[in-house]
């Protein structure tokens, strides 16, 4: 699996505890970053935003290390938007807008790394605000950009998000298509556990 599986793996939990005990903020932040990614991918959105909060407590400057090129803002934003789908609390929208603004900056600096990230966040926001046609366009653009820039796992995520959008809007045919694409891409990425999770949870 290309994921840390933090929270399921005792070794990873031990590393995190050691990092905290030794005041190794950078290592702890990395664990929180990849913990958020894993939690989001597996649909545990409350855990994902908890990891975001814990990372921010270490200091926001760690979030914007050049090597991540917007990855933290991308998964932060996706996690906030997932919570916004479940809650009317406006704090999730406000936090998501901050992430989108940051990603917009990264997309200007490094479009090949961040164009699809920005498009997917915009699609999710359009979905929440009820702008259906705009959301569909953004999902398709995000999927195409992720494919063009060879971000297999993020192309998979974009397909899964599009599938859930179509399912919420009563289009089971297009939902099934995008779920199928997501499964194929996650499998290509090497995430068999995620494929199995999708097969068990898809409501079609």
PDB file of C-alpha atoms in Angstrom:
ATOM      1  CA  UNK A   1       0.000   0.000   0.000  1.00  0.00           C
ATOM      2  CA  UNK A   2       1.331   3.476  -0.866  1.00  0.00           C
ATOM      3  CA  UNK A   3      -0.189   4.863   2.341  1.00  0.00           C
ATOM      4  CA  UNK A   4       1.203   5.067   5.864  1.00  0.00           C
ATOM      5  CA  UNK A   5      -1.943   3.587   7.423  1.00  0.00           C
ATOM      6  CA  UNK A   6      -1.364   5.738  10.479  1.00  0.00           C
ATOM      7  CA  UNK A   7      -3.814   4.909  13.238  1.00  0.00           C
ATOM      8  CA  UNK A   8      -3.936   1.276  12.105  1.00  0.00           C
ATOM      9  CA  UNK A   9      -0.208   0.619  12.311  1.00  0.00           C
ATOM     10  CA  UNK A  10       1.352   0.450  15.790  1.00  0.00           C
ATOM     11  CA  UNK A  11       4.823   1.131  14.381  1.00  0.00           C
ATOM     12  CA  UNK A  12       3.668   4.414  12.842  1.00  0.00           C
ATOM     13  CA  UNK A  13       1.909   5.349  16.085  1.00  0.00           C
ATOM     14  CA  UNK A  14       5.148   4.677  17.956  1.00  0.00           C
ATOM     15  CA  UNK A  15       7.111   6.907  15.540  1.00  0.00           C
ATOM     16  CA  UNK A  16       4.589   9.706  16.043  1.00  0.00           C
ATOM     17  CA  UNK A  17       4.711   9.429  19.827  1.00  0.00           C
ATOM     18  CA  UNK A  18       8.523   9.460  19.753  1.00  0.00           C
ATOM     19  CA  UNK A  19       8.549  12.541  17.515  1.00  0.00           C
ATOM     20  CA  UNK A  20       6.238  14.369  19.915  1.00  0.00           C
ATOM     21  CA  UNK A  21       8.235  13.298  22.985  1.00  0.00           C
ATOM     22  CA  UNK A  22      11.505  14.440  21.358  1.00  0.00           C
ATOM     23  CA  UNK A  23       9.925  17.711  20.217  1.00  0.00           C
ATOM     24  CA  UNK A  24      10.694  16.805  16.592  1.00  0.00           C
ATOM     25  CA  UNK A  25       8.058  19.064  15.079  1.00  0.00           C
ATOM     26  CA  UNK A  26       9.034  18.398  11.460  1.00  0.00           C
ATOM     27  CA  UNK A  27       8.701  14.615  11.772  1.00  0.00           C
ATOM     28  CA  UNK A  28       5.448  14.961  13.718  1.00  0.00           C
ATOM     29  CA  UNK A  29       4.114  17.330  11.043  1.00  0.00           C
ATOM     30  CA  UNK A  30       4.974  14.808   8.328  1.00  0.00           C
ATOM     31  CA  UNK A  31       3.097  12.122  10.216  1.00  0.00           C
ATOM     32  CA  UNK A  32       0.082  14.417  10.571  1.00  0.00           C
ATOM     33  CA  UNK A  33       0.250  15.341   6.864  1.00  0.00           C
ATOM     34  CA  UNK A  34       0.234  11.757   5.654  1.00  0.00           C
ATOM     35  CA  UNK A  35      -2.231  10.773   8.354  1.00  0.00           C
ATOM     36  CA  UNK A  36      -4.618  13.371   6.933  1.00  0.00           C
ATOM     37  CA  UNK A  37      -4.097  12.011   3.405  1.00  0.00           C
ATOM     38  CA  UNK A  38      -4.849   8.468   4.491  1.00  0.00           C
ATOM     39  CA  UNK A  39      -7.826   9.410   6.635  1.00  0.00           C
ATOM     40  CA  UNK A  40      -9.325  11.435   3.789  1.00  0.00           C
ATOM     41  CA  UNK A  41      -8.796   8.715   1.189  1.00  0.00           C
ATOM     42  CA  UNK A  42     -10.509   6.190   3.451  1.00  0.00           C
ATOM     43  CA  UNK A  43     -13.399   8.551   4.167  1.00  0.00           C
ATOM     44  CA  UNK A  44     -12.683   9.299   7.836  1.00  0.00           C
ATOM     45  CA  UNK A  45     -13.111  13.051   7.472  1.00  0.00           C
ATOM     46  CA  UNK A  46     -13.308  13.875  11.176  1.00  0.00           C
ATOM     47  CA  UNK A  47      -9.953  12.163  11.695  1.00  0.00           C
ATOM     48  CA  UNK A  48      -8.541  13.995   8.675  1.00  0.00           C
ATOM     49  CA  UNK A  49      -9.456  17.441  10.027  1.00  0.00           C
ATOM     50  CA  UNK A  50      -8.163  16.385  13.445  1.00  0.00           C
ATOM     51  CA  UNK A  51      -4.769  15.702  11.854  1.00  0.00           C
ATOM     52  CA  UNK A  52      -4.932  19.126  10.170  1.00  0.00           C
ATOM     53  CA  UNK A  53      -5.629  20.803  13.506  1.00  0.00           C
ATOM     54  CA  UNK A  54      -2.777  18.947  15.207  1.00  0.00           C
ATOM     55  CA  UNK A  55      -0.379  19.937  12.439  1.00  0.00           C
ATOM     56  CA  UNK A  56      -1.418  23.584  12.696  1.00  0.00           C
ATOM     57  CA  UNK A  57      -0.757  23.460  16.433  1.00  0.00           C
ATOM     58  CA  UNK A  58       2.877  22.658  15.577  1.00  0.00           C
ATOM     59  CA  UNK A  59       3.155  25.837  13.523  1.00  0.00           C
ATOM     60  CA  UNK A  60       1.696  26.780  10.163  1.00  0.00           C
ATOM     61  CA  UNK A  61       5.117  27.460   8.644  1.00  0.00           C
ATOM     62  CA  UNK A  62       5.698  23.704   8.454  1.00  0.00           C
ATOM     63  CA  UNK A  63       2.687  23.343   6.161  1.00  0.00           C
ATOM     64  CA  UNK A  64       4.244  25.262   3.301  1.00  0.00           C
ATOM     65  CA  UNK A  65       7.555  23.494   2.782  1.00  0.00           C
ATOM     66  CA  UNK A  66       8.442  23.812  -0.901  1.00  0.00           C
ATOM     67  CA  UNK A  67       8.663  20.073  -1.442  1.00  0.00           C
ATOM     68  CA  UNK A  68       4.931  19.625  -0.875  1.00  0.00           C
ATOM     69  CA  UNK A  69       3.844  22.096  -3.607  1.00  0.00           C
ATOM     70  CA  UNK A  70       0.364  22.556  -2.221  1.00  0.00           C
ATOM     71  CA  UNK A  71      -0.273  18.964  -1.166  1.00  0.00           C
ATOM     72  CA  UNK A  72      -1.162  19.957   2.389  1.00  0.00           C
ATOM     73  CA  UNK A  73      -3.566  22.679   1.294  1.00  0.00           C
ATOM     74  CA  UNK A  74      -5.104  20.263  -1.206  1.00  0.00           C
ATOM     75  CA  UNK A  75      -5.931  17.572   1.331  1.00  0.00           C
ATOM     76  CA  UNK A  76      -6.779  20.144   4.000  1.00  0.00           C
ATOM     77  CA  UNK A  77      -9.249  21.712   1.580  1.00  0.00           C
ATOM     78  CA  UNK A  78     -10.743  18.392   0.524  1.00  0.00           C
ATOM     79  CA  UNK A  79     -11.192  17.431   4.178  1.00  0.00           C
ATOM     80  CA  UNK A  80     -12.856  20.753   5.030  1.00  0.00           C
ATOM     81  CA  UNK A  81     -15.178  20.427   2.030  1.00  0.00           C
ATOM     82  CA  UNK A  82     -16.069  16.865   2.990  1.00  0.00           C
ATOM     83  CA  UNK A  83     -17.047  18.156   6.429  1.00  0.00           C
ATOM     84  CA  UNK A  84     -19.038  20.961   4.785  1.00  0.00           C
ATOM     85  CA  UNK A  85     -21.085  18.317   2.956  1.00  0.00           C
ATOM     86  CA  UNK A  86     -22.022  16.877   6.359  1.00  0.00           C
ATOM     87  CA  UNK A  87     -22.429  20.042   8.431  1.00  0.00           C
ATOM     88  CA  UNK A  88     -23.956  23.508   8.060  1.00  0.00           C
ATOM     89  CA  UNK A  89     -21.147  25.007  10.167  1.00  0.00           C
ATOM     90  CA  UNK A  90     -19.686  27.780   8.015  1.00  0.00           C
ATOM     91  CA  UNK A  91     -16.221  27.317   9.501  1.00  0.00           C
ATOM     92  CA  UNK A  92     -15.607  24.480   7.034  1.00  0.00           C
ATOM     93  CA  UNK A  93     -16.406  26.695   4.051  1.00  0.00           C
ATOM     94  CA  UNK A  94     -14.202  29.480   5.400  1.00  0.00           C
ATOM     95  CA  UNK A  95     -11.312  27.074   5.972  1.00  0.00           C
ATOM     96  CA  UNK A  96     -11.804  25.527   2.532  1.00  0.00           C
ATOM     97  CA  UNK A  97     -11.739  28.959   0.898  1.00  0.00           C
ATOM     98  CA  UNK A  98      -8.393  29.647   2.554  1.00  0.00           C
ATOM     99  CA  UNK A  99      -7.025  26.373   1.185  1.00  0.00           C
ATOM    100  CA  UNK A 100      -8.363  27.183  -2.298  1.00  0.00           C
ATOM    101  CA  UNK A 101      -6.701  30.604  -2.176  1.00  0.00           C
ATOM    102  CA  UNK A 102      -3.377  29.004  -1.245  1.00  0.00           C
ATOM    103  CA  UNK A 103      -3.689  26.382  -3.984  1.00  0.00           C
ATOM    104  CA  UNK A 104      -4.500  29.106  -6.501  1.00  0.00           C
ATOM    105  CA  UNK A 105      -1.127  30.658  -5.652  1.00  0.00           C
ATOM    106  CA  UNK A 106       0.671  27.315  -6.009  1.00  0.00           C
ATOM    107  CA  UNK A 107      -1.084  26.662  -9.337  1.00  0.00           C
ATOM    108  CA  UNK A 108       0.367  29.884 -10.724  1.00  0.00           C
ATOM    109  CA  UNK A 109       3.864  28.940  -9.553  1.00  0.00           C
ATOM    110  CA  UNK A 110       3.719  25.256 -10.503  1.00  0.00           C
ATOM    111  CA  UNK A 111       0.702  24.491 -12.719  1.00  0.00           C
ATOM    112  CA  UNK A 112       1.756  20.927 -13.518  1.00  0.00           C
ATOM    113  CA  UNK A 113       1.671  20.084  -9.805  1.00  0.00           C
ATOM    114  CA  UNK A 114      -1.382  22.054  -8.756  1.00  0.00           C
ATOM    115  CA  UNK A 115      -3.750  22.781 -11.649  1.00  0.00           C
ATOM    116  CA  UNK A 116      -5.818  19.638 -11.055  1.00  0.00           C
ATOM    117  CA  UNK A 117      -5.780  20.215  -7.300  1.00  0.00           C
ATOM    118  CA  UNK A 118      -7.306  23.663  -7.719  1.00  0.00           C
ATOM    119  CA  UNK A 119      -9.915  22.384 -10.190  1.00  0.00           C
ATOM    120  CA  UNK A 120     -11.031  19.586  -7.877  1.00  0.00           C
ATOM    121  CA  UNK A 121     -11.349  21.900  -4.884  1.00  0.00           C
ATOM    122  CA  UNK A 122     -13.382  24.276  -7.045  1.00  0.00           C
ATOM    123  CA  UNK A 123     -15.579  21.384  -8.197  1.00  0.00           C
ATOM    124  CA  UNK A 124     -16.277  20.350  -4.617  1.00  0.00           C
ATOM    125  CA  UNK A 125     -17.109  23.931  -3.664  1.00  0.00           C
ATOM    126  CA  UNK A 126     -19.455  24.272  -6.658  1.00  0.00           C
ATOM    127  CA  UNK A 127     -21.118  21.040  -5.572  1.00  0.00           C
ATOM    128  CA  UNK A 128     -21.770  22.437  -2.101  1.00  0.00           C
ATOM    129  CA  UNK A 129     -23.124  25.743  -3.422  1.00  0.00           C
ATOM    130  CA  UNK A 130     -25.464  23.941  -5.819  1.00  0.00           C
ATOM    131  CA  UNK A 131     -23.819  25.120  -9.040  1.00  0.00           C
ATOM    132  CA  UNK A 132     -24.352  21.771 -10.741  1.00  0.00           C
ATOM    133  CA  UNK A 133     -23.204  22.436 -14.301  1.00  0.00           C
ATOM    134  CA  UNK A 134     -20.131  24.330 -13.135  1.00  0.00           C
ATOM    135  CA  UNK A 135     -19.297  21.482 -10.752  1.00  0.00           C
ATOM    136  CA  UNK A 136     -19.542  18.890 -13.539  1.00  0.00           C
ATOM    137  CA  UNK A 137     -17.228  20.947 -15.736  1.00  0.00           C
ATOM    138  CA  UNK A 138     -14.682  21.363 -12.928  1.00  0.00           C
ATOM    139  CA  UNK A 139     -14.714  17.638 -12.084  1.00  0.00           C
ATOM    140  CA  UNK A 140     -14.032  16.707 -15.703  1.00  0.00           C
ATOM    141  CA  UNK A 141     -11.294  19.313 -16.019  1.00  0.00           C
ATOM    142  CA  UNK A 142      -9.700  18.114 -12.760  1.00  0.00           C
ATOM    143  CA  UNK A 143      -9.695  14.500 -13.952  1.00  0.00           C
ATOM    144  CA  UNK A 144      -8.156  15.464 -17.309  1.00  0.00           C
ATOM    145  CA  UNK A 145      -5.496  17.674 -15.713  1.00  0.00           C
ATOM    146  CA  UNK A 146      -4.526  15.003 -13.171  1.00  0.00           C
ATOM    147  CA  UNK A 147      -4.186  12.467 -15.996  1.00  0.00           C
ATOM    148  CA  UNK A 148      -2.146  14.868 -18.123  1.00  0.00           C
ATOM    149  CA  UNK A 149       0.201  15.618 -15.225  1.00  0.00           C
ATOM    150  CA  UNK A 150       0.407  11.929 -14.209  1.00  0.00           C
ATOM    151  CA  UNK A 151      -0.988  12.190 -10.684  1.00  0.00           C
ATOM    152  CA  UNK A 152      -2.627   8.762 -10.678  1.00  0.00           C
ATOM    153  CA  UNK A 153      -3.888   8.789  -7.091  1.00  0.00           C
ATOM    154  CA  UNK A 154      -5.294  12.310  -7.407  1.00  0.00           C
ATOM    155  CA  UNK A 155      -6.962  11.366 -10.689  1.00  0.00           C
ATOM    156  CA  UNK A 156      -8.502   8.468  -8.763  1.00  0.00           C
ATOM    157  CA  UNK A 157      -9.671  10.805  -5.999  1.00  0.00           C
ATOM    158  CA  UNK A 158     -11.182  13.202  -8.554  1.00  0.00           C
ATOM    159  CA  UNK A 159     -13.099  10.324 -10.136  1.00  0.00           C
ATOM    160  CA  UNK A 160     -14.359   9.161  -6.744  1.00  0.00           C
ATOM    161  CA  UNK A 161     -15.493  12.676  -5.846  1.00  0.00           C
ATOM    162  CA  UNK A 162     -17.228  13.004  -9.222  1.00  0.00           C
ATOM    163  CA  UNK A 163     -18.933   9.653  -8.668  1.00  0.00           C
ATOM    164  CA  UNK A 164     -20.262  10.756  -5.288  1.00  0.00           C
ATOM    165  CA  UNK A 165     -21.445  14.032  -6.824  1.00  0.00           C
ATOM    166  CA  UNK A 166     -23.401  12.220  -9.545  1.00  0.00           C
ATOM    167  CA  UNK A 167     -24.800   9.746  -7.022  1.00  0.00           C
ATOM    168  CA  UNK A 168     -26.066  12.604  -4.819  1.00  0.00           C
ATOM    169  CA  UNK A 169     -27.685  14.126  -7.891  1.00  0.00           C
ATOM    170  CA  UNK A 170     -29.450  10.942  -8.972  1.00  0.00           C
ATOM    171  CA  UNK A 171     -27.282  10.064 -11.985  1.00  0.00           C
ATOM    172  CA  UNK A 172     -26.339   6.467 -11.163  1.00  0.00           C
ATOM    173  CA  UNK A 173     -25.003   5.773 -14.660  1.00  0.00           C
ATOM    174  CA  UNK A 174     -22.327   8.461 -14.543  1.00  0.00           C
ATOM    175  CA  UNK A 175     -21.653   7.646 -10.892  1.00  0.00           C
ATOM    176  CA  UNK A 176     -20.947   4.015 -11.836  1.00  0.00           C
ATOM    177  CA  UNK A 177     -18.607   5.134 -14.624  1.00  0.00           C
ATOM    178  CA  UNK A 178     -16.538   7.322 -12.314  1.00  0.00           C
ATOM    179  CA  UNK A 179     -16.473   4.737  -9.522  1.00  0.00           C
ATOM    180  CA  UNK A 180     -15.124   2.248 -12.062  1.00  0.00           C
ATOM    181  CA  UNK A 181     -12.447   4.709 -13.140  1.00  0.00           C
ATOM    182  CA  UNK A 182     -11.521   5.387  -9.513  1.00  0.00           C
ATOM    183  CA  UNK A 183     -11.157   1.678  -8.754  1.00  0.00           C
ATOM    184  CA  UNK A 184      -8.940   1.104 -11.807  1.00  0.00           C
ATOM    185  CA  UNK A 185      -6.721   4.060 -10.949  1.00  0.00           C
ATOM    186  CA  UNK A 186      -6.374   3.177  -7.262  1.00  0.00           C
ATOM    187  CA  UNK A 187      -5.431  -0.357  -8.337  1.00  0.00           C
ATOM    188  CA  UNK A 188      -2.850   1.036 -10.770  1.00  0.00           C
ATOM    189  CA  UNK A 189      -1.472   3.140  -7.913  1.00  0.00           C
ATOM    190  CA  UNK A 190      -1.122  -0.014  -5.840  1.00  0.00           C
ATOM    191  CA  UNK A 191      -3.841   0.719  -3.268  1.00  0.00           C
ATOM    192  CA  UNK A 192      -5.618  -2.645  -3.165  1.00  0.00           C
ATOM    193  CA  UNK A 193      -7.076  -1.914   0.280  1.00  0.00           C
ATOM    194  CA  UNK A 194      -8.716   1.233  -1.076  1.00  0.00           C
ATOM    195  CA  UNK A 195     -10.157  -0.721  -4.011  1.00  0.00           C
ATOM    196  CA  UNK A 196     -11.581  -3.282  -1.586  1.00  0.00           C
ATOM    197  CA  UNK A 197     -12.970  -0.464   0.566  1.00  0.00           C
ATOM    198  CA  UNK A 198     -14.693   1.081  -2.457  1.00  0.00           C
ATOM    199  CA  UNK A 199     -16.207  -2.228  -3.511  1.00  0.00           C
ATOM    200  CA  UNK A 200     -17.694  -2.682  -0.033  1.00  0.00           C
ATOM    201  CA  UNK A 201     -18.998   0.865   0.354  1.00  0.00           C
ATOM    202  CA  UNK A 202     -20.339   1.888  -3.068  1.00  0.00           C
ATOM    203  CA  UNK A 203     -24.083   2.468  -2.793  1.00  0.00           C
ATOM    204  CA  UNK A 204     -25.109   1.402  -6.301  1.00  0.00           C
TER     205      UNK A 204
END
